[in-house]
Amino acid sequence: VLILVAVAMFLLVIVVGVAVDYSRAQAVQARMQSALDAAGLDIVAEMTLYDPSTDGTPDHYLQVLATRFFNANFPDGYLESSPVILTTELIHHIDVVEIIDVGVNLTATSTDPTDFMHILGVSSVPVSAFTQVVVLSAYRSEFAFVIDNSAAMNLPIEGVPRIQTVQ
């Protein structure tokens, strides 16, 4: 009976240890995915400011932006993870002479050290995240400012009709 309890306790420690290591890897992956998503959205917004005369090639500019935005949201060594390798790809689809959509593919990879799984010979767990942000019809967007001209706009605000206040 004592041998059976000892084996059961050993297996229980291994199972709990694997669960702890897996949970930590999942926490790193979730934070990495969140940082990557935020970086992708920031990059697409920032790419409109790209100036080839000062920013270099589009791929270099994209890598600089991705690194800056990702590092702002994912600190080095988060939960003891290894340094992150960040890869970027600028994507765009061209129809005849017009750019239809632009965007970025971002991939982050890292390894998370294990505390308990190294007993089983697994010293680290690979962790990765991917995001793709695409802005459709980037150069064909239209914006409209609409003013309500119904009877409600003739009601006064501080003695002045609303329509006059808006104009």
PDB file of C-alpha atoms in Angstrom:
ATOM      1  CA  VAL A   1       0.000   0.000   0.000  1.00  0.00           C
ATOM      2  CA  LEU A   2       2.840   2.401   0.862  1.00  0.00           C
ATOM      3  CA  ILE A   3       4.427   1.837  -2.547  1.00  0.00           C
ATOM      4  CA  LEU A   4       1.100   2.528  -4.261  1.00  0.00           C
ATOM      5  CA  VAL A   5       0.677   5.782  -2.318  1.00  0.00           C
ATOM      6  CA  ALA A   6       4.256   6.841  -3.169  1.00  0.00           C
ATOM      7  CA  VAL A   7       3.701   6.193  -6.888  1.00  0.00           C
ATOM      8  CA  ALA A   8       0.358   8.020  -6.782  1.00  0.00           C
ATOM      9  CA  MET A   9       1.938  11.011  -5.029  1.00  0.00           C
ATOM     10  CA  PHE A  10       4.751  11.132  -7.587  1.00  0.00           C
ATOM     11  CA  LEU A  11       2.252  11.038 -10.464  1.00  0.00           C
ATOM     12  CA  LEU A  12       0.122  13.696  -8.760  1.00  0.00           C
ATOM     13  CA  VAL A  13       3.139  16.002  -8.407  1.00  0.00           C
ATOM     14  CA  ILE A  14       4.002  15.478 -12.090  1.00  0.00           C
ATOM     15  CA  VAL A  15       0.417  16.212 -13.221  1.00  0.00           C
ATOM     16  CA  VAL A  16       0.164  19.333 -11.055  1.00  0.00           C
ATOM     17  CA  GLY A  17       3.600  20.456 -12.238  1.00  0.00           C
ATOM     18  CA  VAL A  18       2.655  20.024 -15.900  1.00  0.00           C
ATOM     19  CA  ALA A  19      -0.530  22.008 -15.242  1.00  0.00           C
ATOM     20  CA  VAL A  20       1.459  24.830 -13.615  1.00  0.00           C
ATOM     21  CA  ASP A  21       3.984  24.966 -16.477  1.00  0.00           C
ATOM     22  CA  TYR A  22       1.236  24.833 -19.096  1.00  0.00           C
ATOM     23  CA  SER A  23      -0.726  27.592 -17.341  1.00  0.00           C
ATOM     24  CA  ARG A  24       2.306  29.836 -17.301  1.00  0.00           C
ATOM     25  CA  ALA A  25       2.973  29.190 -21.004  1.00  0.00           C
ATOM     26  CA  GLN A  26      -0.681  30.014 -21.744  1.00  0.00           C
ATOM     27  CA  ALA A  27      -0.383  33.263 -19.760  1.00  0.00           C
ATOM     28  CA  VAL A  28       2.695  34.225 -21.795  1.00  0.00           C
ATOM     29  CA  GLN A  29       0.908  33.343 -25.035  1.00  0.00           C
ATOM     30  CA  ALA A  30      -2.195  35.355 -24.086  1.00  0.00           C
ATOM     31  CA  ARG A  31      -0.122  38.432 -23.202  1.00  0.00           C
ATOM     32  CA  MET A  32       1.916  37.995 -26.380  1.00  0.00           C
ATOM     33  CA  GLN A  33      -1.250  37.754 -28.497  1.00  0.00           C
ATOM     34  CA  SER A  34      -2.705  40.860 -26.876  1.00  0.00           C
ATOM     35  CA  ALA A  35       0.515  42.815 -27.461  1.00  0.00           C
ATOM     36  CA  LEU A  36       0.673  41.608 -31.064  1.00  0.00           C
ATOM     37  CA  ASP A  37      -2.940  42.609 -31.758  1.00  0.00           C
ATOM     38  CA  ALA A  38      -2.361  46.073 -30.300  1.00  0.00           C
ATOM     39  CA  ALA A  39       0.853  46.453 -32.303  1.00  0.00           C
ATOM     40  CA  GLY A  40      -0.931  45.455 -35.517  1.00  0.00           C
ATOM     41  CA  LEU A  41      -3.657  48.039 -35.040  1.00  0.00           C
ATOM     42  CA  ASP A  42      -1.137  50.737 -34.118  1.00  0.00           C
ATOM     43  CA  ILE A  43       1.039  49.921 -37.127  1.00  0.00           C
ATOM     44  CA  VAL A  44      -1.810  50.190 -39.618  1.00  0.00           C
ATOM     45  CA  ALA A  45      -2.716  53.591 -38.172  1.00  0.00           C
ATOM     46  CA  GLU A  46       0.929  54.728 -38.141  1.00  0.00           C
ATOM     47  CA  MET A  47       1.749  53.526 -41.666  1.00  0.00           C
ATOM     48  CA  THR A  48      -0.128  56.509 -43.081  1.00  0.00           C
ATOM     49  CA  LEU A  49       2.739  58.666 -41.759  1.00  0.00           C
ATOM     50  CA  TYR A  50       5.402  56.705 -43.674  1.00  0.00           C
ATOM     51  CA  ASP A  51       7.923  58.952 -45.440  1.00  0.00           C
ATOM     52  CA  PRO A  52      10.423  57.082 -47.657  1.00  0.00           C
ATOM     53  CA  SER A  53      12.938  59.931 -47.478  1.00  0.00           C
ATOM     54  CA  THR A  54      13.378  59.590 -43.698  1.00  0.00           C
ATOM     55  CA  ASP A  55      11.986  56.182 -42.724  1.00  0.00           C
ATOM     56  CA  GLY A  56      13.904  53.880 -45.069  1.00  0.00           C
ATOM     57  CA  THR A  57      12.281  50.950 -46.800  1.00  0.00           C
ATOM     58  CA  PRO A  58       8.682  50.046 -45.941  1.00  0.00           C
ATOM     59  CA  ASP A  59       9.828  46.698 -44.522  1.00  0.00           C
ATOM     60  CA  HIS A  60      12.386  48.365 -42.251  1.00  0.00           C
ATOM     61  CA  TYR A  61       9.842  50.963 -41.106  1.00  0.00           C
ATOM     62  CA  LEU A  62       7.336  48.192 -40.408  1.00  0.00           C
ATOM     63  CA  GLN A  63       9.879  46.239 -38.324  1.00  0.00           C
ATOM     64  CA  VAL A  64      10.790  49.356 -36.310  1.00  0.00           C
ATOM     65  CA  LEU A  65       7.124  50.147 -35.622  1.00  0.00           C
ATOM     66  CA  ALA A  66       6.300  46.536 -34.766  1.00  0.00           C
ATOM     67  CA  THR A  67       9.180  46.264 -32.327  1.00  0.00           C
ATOM     68  CA  ARG A  68       8.354  49.582 -30.658  1.00  0.00           C
ATOM     69  CA  PHE A  69       4.632  48.886 -30.266  1.00  0.00           C
ATOM     70  CA  PHE A  70       5.074  45.234 -29.272  1.00  0.00           C
ATOM     71  CA  ASN A  71       7.725  45.997 -26.639  1.00  0.00           C
ATOM     72  CA  ALA A  72       5.477  48.664 -25.128  1.00  0.00           C
ATOM     73  CA  ASN A  73       2.886  45.968 -24.383  1.00  0.00           C
ATOM     74  CA  PHE A  74       5.059  42.891 -23.754  1.00  0.00           C
ATOM     75  CA  PRO A  75       7.945  43.483 -21.352  1.00  0.00           C
ATOM     76  CA  ASP A  76      11.211  41.583 -21.818  1.00  0.00           C
ATOM     77  CA  GLY A  77      11.388  38.474 -19.681  1.00  0.00           C
ATOM     78  CA  TYR A  78       7.643  38.407 -18.976  1.00  0.00           C
ATOM     79  CA  LEU A  79       7.134  35.387 -16.694  1.00  0.00           C
ATOM     80  CA  GLU A  80      10.747  34.416 -17.421  1.00  0.00           C
ATOM     81  CA  SER A  81      10.109  33.907 -21.139  1.00  0.00           C
ATOM     82  CA  SER A  82      13.026  34.163 -23.528  1.00  0.00           C
ATOM     83  CA  PRO A  83      13.468  37.220 -25.767  1.00  0.00           C
ATOM     84  CA  VAL A  84      10.761  37.396 -28.400  1.00  0.00           C
ATOM     85  CA  ILE A  85      11.537  36.995 -32.099  1.00  0.00           C
ATOM     86  CA  LEU A  86       9.186  39.281 -34.002  1.00  0.00           C
ATOM     87  CA  THR A  87       8.661  38.860 -37.746  1.00  0.00           C
ATOM     88  CA  THR A  88       6.718  41.265 -39.915  1.00  0.00           C
ATOM     89  CA  GLU A  89       5.283  41.221 -43.396  1.00  0.00           C
ATOM     90  CA  LEU A  90       3.677  44.098 -45.255  1.00  0.00           C
ATOM     91  CA  ILE A  91       0.734  42.933 -47.322  1.00  0.00           C
ATOM     92  CA  HIS A  92      -1.192  44.759 -49.997  1.00  0.00           C
ATOM     93  CA  HIS A  93      -3.354  43.744 -52.895  1.00  0.00           C
ATOM     94  CA  ILE A  94      -3.296  45.783 -56.066  1.00  0.00           C
ATOM     95  CA  ASP A  95      -6.109  45.753 -58.609  1.00  0.00           C
ATOM     96  CA  VAL A  96      -4.830  47.143 -61.933  1.00  0.00           C
ATOM     97  CA  VAL A  97      -3.332  50.414 -60.629  1.00  0.00           C
ATOM     98  CA  GLU A  98      -5.261  50.955 -57.411  1.00  0.00           C
ATOM     99  CA  ILE A  99      -4.300  49.605 -53.990  1.00  0.00           C
ATOM    100  CA  ILE A 100      -7.353  47.715 -52.753  1.00  0.00           C
ATOM    101  CA  ASP A 101      -6.217  46.907 -49.231  1.00  0.00           C
ATOM    102  CA  VAL A 102      -3.138  47.164 -47.066  1.00  0.00           C
ATOM    103  CA  GLY A 103      -2.164  45.481 -43.857  1.00  0.00           C
ATOM    104  CA  VAL A 104       0.408  43.607 -41.851  1.00  0.00           C
ATOM    105  CA  ASN A 105       1.133  40.063 -40.743  1.00  0.00           C
ATOM    106  CA  LEU A 106       2.902  39.852 -37.389  1.00  0.00           C
ATOM    107  CA  THR A 107       4.315  36.747 -35.734  1.00  0.00           C
ATOM    108  CA  ALA A 108       5.964  36.542 -32.323  1.00  0.00           C
ATOM    109  CA  THR A 109       7.772  33.465 -31.024  1.00  0.00           C
ATOM    110  CA  SER A 110       9.445  32.767 -27.713  1.00  0.00           C
ATOM    111  CA  THR A 111      10.175  29.936 -25.309  1.00  0.00           C
ATOM    112  CA  ASP A 112       8.923  29.624 -21.770  1.00  0.00           C
ATOM    113  CA  PRO A 113      11.117  27.717 -19.300  1.00  0.00           C
ATOM    114  CA  THR A 114       9.496  24.938 -17.298  1.00  0.00           C
ATOM    115  CA  ASP A 115       9.768  24.374 -13.564  1.00  0.00           C
ATOM    116  CA  PHE A 116       8.287  20.908 -13.235  1.00  0.00           C
ATOM    117  CA  MET A 117       8.336  19.442 -16.735  1.00  0.00           C
ATOM    118  CA  HIS A 118      12.143  19.414 -16.769  1.00  0.00           C
ATOM    119  CA  ILE A 119      11.804  16.310 -14.579  1.00  0.00           C
ATOM    120  CA  LEU A 120      10.363  14.663 -17.687  1.00  0.00           C
ATOM    121  CA  GLY A 121      13.152  16.096 -19.883  1.00  0.00           C
ATOM    122  CA  VAL A 122      11.238  19.137 -21.192  1.00  0.00           C
ATOM    123  CA  SER A 123      13.219  22.254 -20.276  1.00  0.00           C
ATOM    124  CA  SER A 124      11.151  24.793 -22.222  1.00  0.00           C
ATOM    125  CA  VAL A 125       7.875  25.159 -24.107  1.00  0.00           C
ATOM    126  CA  PRO A 126       7.615  27.074 -27.411  1.00  0.00           C
ATOM    127  CA  VAL A 127       5.084  29.906 -27.380  1.00  0.00           C
ATOM    128  CA  SER A 128       3.906  31.813 -30.434  1.00  0.00           C
ATOM    129  CA  ALA A 129       1.224  34.221 -31.601  1.00  0.00           C
ATOM    130  CA  PHE A 130       0.093  35.499 -34.989  1.00  0.00           C
ATOM    131  CA  THR A 131      -2.080  38.384 -36.058  1.00  0.00           C
ATOM    132  CA  GLN A 132      -3.118  39.872 -39.357  1.00  0.00           C
ATOM    133  CA  VAL A 133      -4.553  43.364 -39.642  1.00  0.00           C
ATOM    134  CA  VAL A 134      -5.952  44.437 -42.994  1.00  0.00           C
ATOM    135  CA  VAL A 135      -7.545  47.762 -43.877  1.00  0.00           C
ATOM    136  CA  LEU A 136      -9.871  47.214 -46.795  1.00  0.00           C
ATOM    137  CA  SER A 137     -10.255  49.890 -49.442  1.00  0.00           C
ATOM    138  CA  ALA A 138      -7.637  52.043 -47.767  1.00  0.00           C
ATOM    139  CA  TYR A 139      -7.588  54.682 -50.464  1.00  0.00           C
ATOM    140  CA  ARG A 140     -11.267  54.660 -51.380  1.00  0.00           C
ATOM    141  CA  SER A 141     -12.751  55.628 -48.040  1.00  0.00           C
ATOM    142  CA  GLU A 142     -15.326  58.383 -47.890  1.00  0.00           C
ATOM    143  CA  PHE A 143     -16.303  60.381 -44.873  1.00  0.00           C
ATOM    144  CA  ALA A 144     -19.503  62.375 -44.485  1.00  0.00           C
ATOM    145  CA  PHE A 145     -20.581  64.912 -41.909  1.00  0.00           C
ATOM    146  CA  VAL A 146     -24.342  64.778 -41.593  1.00  0.00           C
ATOM    147  CA  ILE A 147     -26.405  67.485 -39.914  1.00  0.00           C
ATOM    148  CA  ASP A 148     -29.961  66.821 -38.788  1.00  0.00           C
ATOM    149  CA  ASN A 149     -32.285  69.385 -40.372  1.00  0.00           C
ATOM    150  CA  SER A 150     -35.535  68.103 -38.911  1.00  0.00           C
ATOM    151  CA  ALA A 151     -37.994  70.251 -36.941  1.00  0.00           C
ATOM    152  CA  ALA A 152     -36.176  69.301 -33.734  1.00  0.00           C
ATOM    153  CA  MET A 153     -33.231  71.412 -34.863  1.00  0.00           C
ATOM    154  CA  ASN A 154     -35.420  74.540 -34.608  1.00  0.00           C
ATOM    155  CA  LEU A 155     -35.846  74.066 -30.865  1.00  0.00           C
ATOM    156  CA  PRO A 156     -33.749  76.634 -28.988  1.00  0.00           C
ATOM    157  CA  ILE A 157     -30.701  76.036 -26.828  1.00  0.00           C
ATOM    158  CA  GLU A 158     -30.203  79.063 -24.598  1.00  0.00           C
ATOM    159  CA  GLY A 159     -32.481  81.073 -26.892  1.00  0.00           C
ATOM    160  CA  VAL A 160     -30.659  80.167 -30.136  1.00  0.00           C
ATOM    161  CA  PRO A 161     -32.062  77.545 -32.524  1.00  0.00           C
ATOM    162  CA  ARG A 162     -29.944  74.381 -32.562  1.00  0.00           C
ATOM    163  CA  ILE A 163     -29.362  74.586 -36.308  1.00  0.00           C
ATOM    164  CA  GLN A 164     -27.648  77.982 -35.890  1.00  0.00           C
ATOM    165  CA  THR A 165     -25.483  76.615 -33.065  1.00  0.00           C
ATOM    166  CA  VAL A 166     -24.285  73.740 -35.254  1.00  0.00           C
ATOM    167  CA  GLN A 167     -23.488  75.946 -38.243  1.00  0.00           C
TER     168      GLN A 167
END
